[in-house]
Amino acid sequence: MKYDFDKVVDRKNTNCLKYDFMKEFHKPEDVMSLWVADMDFESPKEVREALIRAAEHGIYGYTDTKADYYEAVADWFEKGFGWRPEEKWMVKVPGVVFGISTAIRGLTEPGDAVLIQTPVYYPFARSIERNGRKVVRNSLCYNDGKYVIDFDDFENKIRENNVKLFIMCSPHNPVGRVWTREELMRMGEICQTYGVVVVSDEIHCDFTYSGHEHTIYASLGKKFAEHSVICTAPSKTFNLAGLQISNIFIVNPELRKRFISALNRTGYMSPNMMGIYAAQAAYRYGRPWLDALKAYLAENLDFVRTFVREELPGIRLVEPEGTYLIWLDCSSLEYSDAELNDRILNEAKLWLDGGSMFGEEGENFQRINIACPRSVLKDALIRFKQIL
C-alpha cells in the first residue's frame, strides 16, 4: 500500500497543542512548530476506521479491555522485540508521564532520591519534584558527537544518595541513543546491587535506525524484569497521544500492587474508550504503515544530515540511533543559550525545544521534530539557516 507522508495536513483550528496555542505559550503567531513530539502524519487507515465505527455506535460509556486487546499488544511486542508480556503484568493508564508519576508515588516515599540521566525529557525532573522527591542527576558524557554513560558516576550517585528509583529513557529523548544490551545490563546490575527499581520509559521503542536494535529492559532476564516498571504506549508510534492510552508492564506482583494502589488514589477508573479501539487496531494492523513511516523518517534524517553539513556551518547533528527527534549541537556559535533561543524564535520564526529545558547539559542545543512532510522540514531548516 502507498502511504503519502508528503501530504501536508492543516492542523490549525483543531485545538492542536502544536499549532493552536502560540498565544498561550507566549510565542509569535507566525512561527513554524517543530517542538512537541507528535507527528504531522495521519494515523493508519485501520485506526481511523476503528474510531469511526466506535463513534457511529453512538454510546460512549465506561469501557475496559478484553483479551483481544491484550493479544494485540502482546503480539506486537513479541514480533517486534522477541518479548511477550503476560496479561496480568499489564496496567493501563492515560499516559507514560502519568505512569511515571504513579510509580514515583507508589514505589518511593517523600524525600527519597530518584535518578535521571540528563539531558533528558523534562517531565522526569518535574514529576520527581512535584511529588516531593529528590532529583539526582547522572549526566551523560558528550564525547566527539556521541553520548555515553558515566558508569562510575552512575554507581556513585546511587550509593551516595541512597537512590530508590531510576527513571531510564530508552531510547533516549532527546539525545537519540538506543542503549545497547551491554549498557542496559551494566546499569541493571548496578541497580540490582543497590536495590534500585528501574522505571523504563520505552515510548520511542518502535523508532530505531539501521544498525540499531531496541531491547526491552525486562527482556534482559528474570532478575531485571522483577525489579522494573516498563512504560509503553502506541501514542508516539501511531500518533495517538490525544487518545490517552498507555500500557505499563510490571512483572513483580508486589511492585504491581503498590503501583495500582497509587493509581487508585488518583481516582482514575478506566481507559479512554477511543484510545482502546485505536490502540488495538494500531497494534493489530499498523505494521505496514509503520515500516513505510520509518523508511520516510530515515530519508528525512538523510535530508537533515546533508543540509546541516552543507548549509549550516557551526552546527553539528548528534547522530540519532532512534526516535524521530534530532539533537543539534549549536555550541560553536557565538551566541549564549538565551540569545540562540531568541534568534530561533524571533528571527527564524521557529518554535523548537531549546536544549536547556532538558537540563543544564542541554544548553546551546536544540531539539527538532522531523516527523513531518519533507517540504515542511526543508522550510524549517532554511529558516534556521537565517540565524547564521
PDB file of N, CA and C in Angstrom, residues 303-383:
ATOM      1  N   PHE A 303      18.129  13.849   4.694  1.00  0.00           N
ATOM      2  CA  PHE A 303      17.999  15.229   4.224  1.00  0.00           C
ATOM      3  C   PHE A 303      18.596  16.202   5.238  1.00  0.00           C
ATOM      4  N   VAL A 304      18.281  15.999   6.515  1.00  0.00           N
ATOM      5  CA  VAL A 304      18.817  16.860   7.567  1.00  0.00           C
ATOM      6  C   VAL A 304      20.332  16.757   7.610  1.00  0.00           C
ATOM      7  N   ARG A 305      20.838  15.530   7.549  1.00  0.00           N
ATOM      8  CA  ARG A 305      22.281  15.293   7.622  1.00  0.00           C
ATOM      9  C   ARG A 305      23.021  16.078   6.521  1.00  0.00           C
ATOM     10  N   THR A 306      22.485  16.005   5.316  1.00  0.00           N
ATOM     11  CA  THR A 306      23.108  16.718   4.190  1.00  0.00           C
ATOM     12  C   THR A 306      22.981  18.225   4.352  1.00  0.00           C
ATOM     13  N   PHE A 307      21.818  18.683   4.748  1.00  0.00           N
ATOM     14  CA  PHE A 307      21.583  20.131   4.893  1.00  0.00           C
ATOM     15  C   PHE A 307      22.494  20.718   5.961  1.00  0.00           C
ATOM     16  N   VAL A 308      22.604  20.039   7.095  1.00  0.00           N
ATOM     17  CA  VAL A 308      23.460  20.546   8.177  1.00  0.00           C
ATOM     18  C   VAL A 308      24.910  20.624   7.704  1.00  0.00           C
ATOM     19  N   ARG A 309      25.360  19.588   7.018  1.00  0.00           N
ATOM     20  CA  ARG A 309      26.750  19.551   6.560  1.00  0.00           C
ATOM     21  C   ARG A 309      27.042  20.658   5.542  1.00  0.00           C
ATOM     22  N   GLU A 310      26.095  20.908   4.634  1.00  0.00           N
ATOM     23  CA  GLU A 310      26.348  21.827   3.525  1.00  0.00           C
ATOM     24  C   GLU A 310      25.881  23.257   3.768  1.00  0.00           C
ATOM     25  N   GLU A 311      24.893  23.444   4.633  1.00  0.00           N
ATOM     26  CA  GLU A 311      24.256  24.756   4.739  1.00  0.00           C
ATOM     27  C   GLU A 311      24.328  25.386   6.132  1.00  0.00           C
ATOM     28  N   LEU A 312      24.690  24.625   7.135  1.00  0.00           N
ATOM     29  CA  LEU A 312      24.659  25.156   8.497  1.00  0.00           C
ATOM     30  C   LEU A 312      26.044  25.088   9.145  1.00  0.00           C
ATOM     31  N   PRO A 313      26.938  25.961   8.738  1.00  0.00           N
ATOM     32  CA  PRO A 313      28.277  25.957   9.335  1.00  0.00           C
ATOM     33  C   PRO A 313      28.214  26.248  10.837  1.00  0.00           C
ATOM     34  N   GLY A 314      28.986  25.485  11.588  1.00  0.00           N
ATOM     35  CA  GLY A 314      28.989  25.672  13.040  1.00  0.00           C
ATOM     36  C   GLY A 314      27.961  24.848  13.771  1.00  0.00           C
ATOM     37  N   ILE A 315      27.070  24.161  13.041  1.00  0.00           N
ATOM     38  CA  ILE A 315      26.058  23.311  13.653  1.00  0.00           C
ATOM     39  C   ILE A 315      26.461  21.850  13.464  1.00  0.00           C
ATOM     40  N   ARG A 316      26.283  21.045  14.488  1.00  0.00           N
ATOM     41  CA  ARG A 316      26.606  19.626  14.407  1.00  0.00           C
ATOM     42  C   ARG A 316      25.381  18.800  14.734  1.00  0.00           C
ATOM     43  N   LEU A 317      25.065  17.875  13.854  1.00  0.00           N
ATOM     44  CA  LEU A 317      23.994  16.925  14.117  1.00  0.00           C
ATOM     45  C   LEU A 317      24.527  15.815  15.007  1.00  0.00           C
ATOM     46  N   VAL A 318      23.901  15.642  16.162  1.00  0.00           N
ATOM     47  CA  VAL A 318      24.223  14.492  17.007  1.00  0.00           C
ATOM     48  C   VAL A 318      23.498  13.303  16.388  1.00  0.00           C
ATOM     49  N   GLU A 319      24.258  12.416  15.803  1.00  0.00           N
ATOM     50  CA  GLU A 319      23.679  11.339  15.002  1.00  0.00           C
ATOM     51  C   GLU A 319      22.707  10.500  15.836  1.00  0.00           C
ATOM     52  N   PRO A 320      21.411  10.512  15.478  1.00  0.00           N
ATOM     53  CA  PRO A 320      20.438   9.749  16.262  1.00  0.00           C
ATOM     54  C   PRO A 320      20.465   8.267  15.905  1.00  0.00           C
ATOM     55  N   GLU A 321      20.285   7.438  16.901  1.00  0.00           N
ATOM     56  CA  GLU A 321      20.155   5.997  16.708  1.00  0.00           C
ATOM     57  C   GLU A 321      18.687   5.581  16.757  1.00  0.00           C
ATOM     58  N   GLY A 322      17.860   6.445  17.343  1.00  0.00           N
ATOM     59  CA  GLY A 322      16.436   6.173  17.445  1.00  0.00           C
ATOM     60  C   GLY A 322      15.664   7.450  17.682  1.00  0.00           C
ATOM     61  N   THR A 323      14.339   7.352  17.727  1.00  0.00           N
ATOM     62  CA  THR A 323      13.342   8.422  17.881  1.00  0.00           C
ATOM     63  C   THR A 323      13.222   9.241  16.596  1.00  0.00           C
ATOM     64  N   TYR A 324      12.187  10.063  16.498  1.00  0.00           N
ATOM     65  CA  TYR A 324      12.078  10.983  15.358  1.00  0.00           C
ATOM     66  C   TYR A 324      12.407  12.414  15.781  1.00  0.00           C
ATOM     67  N   LEU A 325      13.237  12.522  16.797  1.00  0.00           N
ATOM     68  CA  LEU A 325      13.690  13.813  17.305  1.00  0.00           C
ATOM     69  C   LEU A 325      15.191  13.916  17.072  1.00  0.00           C
ATOM     70  N   ILE A 326      15.630  15.041  16.521  1.00  0.00           N
ATOM     71  CA  ILE A 326      17.063  15.216  16.318  1.00  0.00           C
ATOM     72  C   ILE A 326      17.588  16.270  17.283  1.00  0.00           C
ATOM     73  N   TRP A 327      18.859  16.155  17.598  1.00  0.00           N
ATOM     74  CA  TRP A 327      19.520  16.966  18.619  1.00  0.00           C
ATOM     75  C   TRP A 327      20.670  17.687  17.923  1.00  0.00           C
ATOM     76  N   LEU A 328      20.569  19.005  17.832  1.00  0.00           N
ATOM     77  CA  LEU A 328      21.571  19.803  17.133  1.00  0.00           C
ATOM     78  C   LEU A 328      22.479  20.502  18.133  1.00  0.00           C
ATOM     79  N   ASP A 329      23.771  20.331  17.946  1.00  0.00           N
ATOM     80  CA  ASP A 329      24.791  20.970  18.775  1.00  0.00           C
ATOM     81  C   ASP A 329      25.128  22.332  18.157  1.00  0.00           C
ATOM     82  N   CYS A 330      24.719  23.381  18.849  1.00  0.00           N
ATOM     83  CA  CYS A 330      24.948  24.744  18.365  1.00  0.00           C
ATOM     84  C   CYS A 330      26.010  25.463  19.193  1.00  0.00           C
ATOM     85  N   SER A 331      26.800  24.706  19.951  1.00  0.00           N
ATOM     86  CA  SER A 331      27.725  25.318  20.905  1.00  0.00           C
ATOM     87  C   SER A 331      28.868  26.074  20.247  1.00  0.00           C
ATOM     88  N   SER A 332      29.107  25.853  18.947  1.00  0.00           N
ATOM     89  CA  SER A 332      30.181  26.582  18.265  1.00  0.00           C
ATOM     90  C   SER A 332      29.765  27.987  17.852  1.00  0.00           C
ATOM     91  N   LEU A 333      28.480  28.281  17.917  1.00  0.00           N
ATOM     92  CA  LEU A 333      28.009  29.615  17.545  1.00  0.00           C
ATOM     93  C   LEU A 333      28.356  30.620  18.635  1.00  0.00           C
ATOM     94  N   GLU A 334      28.494  31.858  18.248  1.00  0.00           N
ATOM     95  CA  GLU A 334      28.867  32.907  19.209  1.00  0.00           C
ATOM     96  C   GLU A 334      27.632  33.516  19.861  1.00  0.00           C
ATOM     97  N   TYR A 335      26.721  32.657  20.293  1.00  0.00           N
ATOM     98  CA  TYR A 335      25.513  33.101  20.982  1.00  0.00           C
ATOM     99  C   TYR A 335      25.458  32.430  22.348  1.00  0.00           C
ATOM    100  N   SER A 336      24.933  33.150  23.312  1.00  0.00           N
ATOM    101  CA  SER A 336      24.589  32.497  24.569  1.00  0.00           C
ATOM    102  C   SER A 336      23.359  31.634  24.320  1.00  0.00           C
ATOM    103  N   ASP A 337      23.041  30.780  25.270  1.00  0.00           N
ATOM    104  CA  ASP A 337      21.862  29.928  25.131  1.00  0.00           C
ATOM    105  C   ASP A 337      20.601  30.776  24.971  1.00  0.00           C
ATOM    106  N   ALA A 338      20.488  31.840  25.759  1.00  0.00           N
ATOM    107  CA  ALA A 338      19.311  32.708  25.673  1.00  0.00           C
ATOM    108  C   ALA A 338      19.248  33.412  24.324  1.00  0.00           C
ATOM    109  N   GLU A 339      20.397  33.885  23.826  1.00  0.00           N
ATOM    110  CA  GLU A 339      20.423  34.561  22.520  1.00  0.00           C
ATOM    111  C   GLU A 339      20.053  33.587  21.404  1.00  0.00           C
ATOM    112  N   LEU A 340      20.546  32.369  21.495  1.00  0.00           N
ATOM    113  CA  LEU A 340      20.231  31.358  20.487  1.00  0.00           C
ATOM    114  C   LEU A 340      18.729  31.104  20.430  1.00  0.00           C
ATOM    115  N   ASN A 341      18.123  30.903  21.595  1.00  0.00           N
ATOM    116  CA  ASN A 341      16.680  30.656  21.638  1.00  0.00           C
ATOM    117  C   ASN A 341      15.891  31.843  21.105  1.00  0.00           C
ATOM    118  N   ASP A 342      16.332  33.046  21.441  1.00  0.00           N
ATOM    119  CA  ASP A 342      15.635  34.250  20.990  1.00  0.00           C
ATOM    120  C   ASP A 342      15.731  34.396  19.473  1.00  0.00           C
ATOM    121  N   ARG A 343      16.900  34.181  18.912  1.00  0.00           N
ATOM    122  CA  ARG A 343      17.074  34.314  17.466  1.00  0.00           C
ATOM    123  C   ARG A 343      16.260  33.264  16.701  1.00  0.00           C
ATOM    124  N   ILE A 344      16.257  32.051  17.191  1.00  0.00           N
ATOM    125  CA  ILE A 344      15.492  31.000  16.523  1.00  0.00           C
ATOM    126  C   ILE A 344      14.009  31.327  16.525  1.00  0.00           C
ATOM    127  N   LEU A 345      13.513  31.824  17.658  1.00  0.00           N
ATOM    128  CA  LEU A 345      12.088  32.123  17.772  1.00  0.00           C
ATOM    129  C   LEU A 345      11.698  33.386  17.007  1.00  0.00           C
ATOM    130  N   ASN A 346      12.449  34.462  17.192  1.00  0.00           N
ATOM    131  CA  ASN A 346      12.009  35.767  16.692  1.00  0.00           C
ATOM    132  C   ASN A 346      12.605  36.186  15.355  1.00  0.00           C
ATOM    133  N   GLU A 347      13.717  35.570  14.951  1.00  0.00           N
ATOM    134  CA  GLU A 347      14.290  35.879  13.640  1.00  0.00           C
ATOM    135  C   GLU A 347      13.991  34.764  12.633  1.00  0.00           C
ATOM    136  N   ALA A 348      14.283  33.524  13.027  1.00  0.00           N
ATOM    137  CA  ALA A 348      13.999  32.407  12.132  1.00  0.00           C
ATOM    138  C   ALA A 348      12.515  32.039  12.138  1.00  0.00           C
ATOM    139  N   LYS A 349      11.789  32.492  13.154  1.00  0.00           N
ATOM    140  CA  LYS A 349      10.358  32.192  13.299  1.00  0.00           C
ATOM    141  C   LYS A 349      10.124  30.682  13.399  1.00  0.00           C
ATOM    142  N   LEU A 350      10.932  30.055  14.243  1.00  0.00           N
ATOM    143  CA  LEU A 350      10.801  28.624  14.503  1.00  0.00           C
ATOM    144  C   LEU A 350      10.518  28.399  15.979  1.00  0.00           C
ATOM    145  N   TRP A 351       9.565  27.518  16.252  1.00  0.00           N
ATOM    146  CA  TRP A 351       9.306  27.108  17.623  1.00  0.00           C
ATOM    147  C   TRP A 351       9.896  25.720  17.791  1.00  0.00           C
ATOM    148  N   LEU A 352      11.083  25.664  18.395  1.00  0.00           N
ATOM    149  CA  LEU A 352      11.773  24.417  18.678  1.00  0.00           C
ATOM    150  C   LEU A 352      11.831  24.229  20.192  1.00  0.00           C
ATOM    151  N   ASP A 353      12.373  23.119  20.616  1.00  0.00           N
ATOM    152  CA  ASP A 353      12.614  22.909  22.042  1.00  0.00           C
ATOM    153  C   ASP A 353      14.075  23.228  22.330  1.00  0.00           C
ATOM    154  N   GLY A 354      14.309  24.342  23.031  1.00  0.00           N
ATOM    155  CA  GLY A 354      15.660  24.699  23.422  1.00  0.00           C
ATOM    156  C   GLY A 354      16.237  23.654  24.354  1.00  0.00           C
ATOM    157  N   GLY A 355      17.514  23.325  24.149  1.00  0.00           N
ATOM    158  CA  GLY A 355      18.115  22.220  24.877  1.00  0.00           C
ATOM    159  C   GLY A 355      18.169  22.378  26.375  1.00  0.00           C
ATOM    160  N   SER A 356      18.224  23.615  26.868  1.00  0.00           N
ATOM    161  CA  SER A 356      18.370  23.828  28.309  1.00  0.00           C
ATOM    162  C   SER A 356      17.163  23.348  29.096  1.00  0.00           C
ATOM    163  N   MET A 357      16.014  23.189  28.427  1.00  0.00           N
ATOM    164  CA  MET A 357      14.840  22.696  29.152  1.00  0.00           C
ATOM    165  C   MET A 357      15.010  21.222  29.551  1.00  0.00           C
ATOM    166  N   PHE A 358      15.970  20.532  28.941  1.00  0.00           N
ATOM    167  CA  PHE A 358      16.228  19.137  29.261  1.00  0.00           C
ATOM    168  C   PHE A 358      17.308  18.984  30.329  1.00  0.00           C
ATOM    169  N   GLY A 359      17.784  20.103  30.845  1.00  0.00           N
ATOM    170  CA  GLY A 359      18.843  20.110  31.844  1.00  0.00           C
ATOM    171  C   GLY A 359      19.962  21.032  31.395  1.00  0.00           C
ATOM    172  N   GLU A 360      20.768  21.470  32.333  1.00  0.00           N
ATOM    173  CA  GLU A 360      21.825  22.421  32.003  1.00  0.00           C
ATOM    174  C   GLU A 360      22.817  21.839  30.991  1.00  0.00           C
ATOM    175  N   GLU A 361      22.900  20.517  30.910  1.00  0.00           N
ATOM    176  CA  GLU A 361      23.784  19.885  29.928  1.00  0.00           C
ATOM    177  C   GLU A 361      23.299  20.133  28.499  1.00  0.00           C
ATOM    178  N   GLY A 362      22.050  20.563  28.354  1.00  0.00           N
ATOM    179  CA  GLY A 362      21.499  20.803  27.023  1.00  0.00           C
ATOM    180  C   GLY A 362      21.641  22.227  26.533  1.00  0.00           C
ATOM    181  N   GLU A 363      22.315  23.080  27.290  1.00  0.00           N
ATOM    182  CA  GLU A 363      22.497  24.464  26.848  1.00  0.00           C
ATOM    183  C   GLU A 363      23.217  24.509  25.506  1.00  0.00           C
ATOM    184  N   ASN A 364      22.737  25.379  24.626  1.00  0.00           N
ATOM    185  CA  ASN A 364      23.275  25.566  23.276  1.00  0.00           C
ATOM    186  C   ASN A 364      23.023  24.369  22.363  1.00  0.00           C
ATOM    187  N   PHE A 365      22.002  23.591  22.699  1.00  0.00           N
ATOM    188  CA  PHE A 365      21.498  22.554  21.811  1.00  0.00           C
ATOM    189  C   PHE A 365      20.044  22.889  21.468  1.00  0.00           C
ATOM    190  N   GLN A 366      19.550  22.287  20.412  1.00  0.00           N
ATOM    191  CA  GLN A 366      18.158  22.431  20.024  1.00  0.00           C
ATOM    192  C   GLN A 366      17.604  21.071  19.630  1.00  0.00           C
ATOM    193  N   ARG A 367      16.352  20.793  20.044  1.00  0.00           N
ATOM    194  CA  ARG A 367      15.684  19.559  19.637  1.00  0.00           C
ATOM    195  C   ARG A 367      14.657  19.878  18.564  1.00  0.00           C
ATOM    196  N   ILE A 368      14.697  19.126  17.478  1.00  0.00           N
ATOM    197  CA  ILE A 368      13.779  19.343  16.352  1.00  0.00           C
ATOM    198  C   ILE A 368      13.042  18.046  16.042  1.00  0.00           C
ATOM    199  N   ASN A 369      11.744  18.146  15.849  1.00  0.00           N
ATOM    200  CA  ASN A 369      10.893  17.019  15.479  1.00  0.00           C
ATOM    201  C   ASN A 369      10.886  16.894  13.951  1.00  0.00           C
ATOM    202  N   ILE A 370      11.397  15.778  13.424  1.00  0.00           N
ATOM    203  CA  ILE A 370      11.458  15.603  11.970  1.00  0.00           C
ATOM    204  C   ILE A 370      10.311  14.743  11.439  1.00  0.00           C
ATOM    205  N   ALA A 371       9.307  14.449  12.279  1.00  0.00           N
ATOM    206  CA  ALA A 371       8.153  13.652  11.841  1.00  0.00           C
ATOM    207  C   ALA A 371       7.132  14.568  11.182  1.00  0.00           C
ATOM    208  N   CYS A 372       7.514  15.056  10.006  1.00  0.00           N
ATOM    209  CA  CYS A 372       6.664  15.987   9.247  1.00  0.00           C
ATOM    210  C   CYS A 372       6.993  15.809   7.772  1.00  0.00           C
ATOM    211  N   PRO A 373       6.134  16.295   6.880  1.00  0.00           N
ATOM    212  CA  PRO A 373       6.453  16.214   5.453  1.00  0.00           C
ATOM    213  C   PRO A 373       7.789  16.889   5.143  1.00  0.00           C
ATOM    214  N   ARG A 374       8.499  16.367   4.159  1.00  0.00           N
ATOM    215  CA  ARG A 374       9.834  16.887   3.875  1.00  0.00           C
ATOM    216  C   ARG A 374       9.815  18.349   3.464  1.00  0.00           C
ATOM    217  N   SER A 375       8.748  18.775   2.822  1.00  0.00           N
ATOM    218  CA  SER A 375       8.657  20.186   2.425  1.00  0.00           C
ATOM    219  C   SER A 375       8.636  21.087   3.655  1.00  0.00           C
ATOM    220  N   VAL A 376       7.967  20.642   4.705  1.00  0.00           N
ATOM    221  CA  VAL A 376       7.918  21.404   5.956  1.00  0.00           C
ATOM    222  C   VAL A 376       9.293  21.418   6.608  1.00  0.00           C
ATOM    223  N   LEU A 377       9.937  20.264   6.622  1.00  0.00           N
ATOM    224  CA  LEU A 377      11.269  20.156   7.216  1.00  0.00           C
ATOM    225  C   LEU A 377      12.269  21.040   6.475  1.00  0.00           C
ATOM    226  N   LYS A 378      12.189  21.048   5.157  1.00  0.00           N
ATOM    227  CA  LYS A 378      13.091  21.884   4.359  1.00  0.00           C
ATOM    228  C   LYS A 378      12.878  23.356   4.679  1.00  0.00           C
ATOM    229  N   ASP A 379      11.635  23.780   4.759  1.00  0.00           N
ATOM    230  CA  ASP A 379      11.321  25.174   5.094  1.00  0.00           C
ATOM    231  C   ASP A 379      11.896  25.536   6.458  1.00  0.00           C
ATOM    232  N   ALA A 380      11.758  24.634   7.419  1.00  0.00           N
ATOM    233  CA  ALA A 380      12.254  24.903   8.769  1.00  0.00           C
ATOM    234  C   ALA A 380      13.772  25.063   8.776  1.00  0.00           C
ATOM    235  N   LEU A 381      14.480  24.204   8.062  1.00  0.00           N
ATOM    236  CA  LEU A 381      15.935  24.285   8.045  1.00  0.00           C
ATOM    237  C   LEU A 381      16.424  25.532   7.313  1.00  0.00           C
ATOM    238  N   ILE A 382      15.715  25.931   6.282  1.00  0.00           N
ATOM    239  CA  ILE A 382      16.056  27.192   5.602  1.00  0.00           C
ATOM    240  C   ILE A 382      15.874  28.362   6.556  1.00  0.00           C
ATOM    241  N   ARG A 383      14.817  28.331   7.336  1.00  0.00           N
ATOM    242  CA  ARG A 383      14.603  29.377   8.350  1.00  0.00           C
ATOM    243  C   ARG A 383      15.726  29.358   9.384  1.00  0.00           C
TER     244      ARG A 383
END
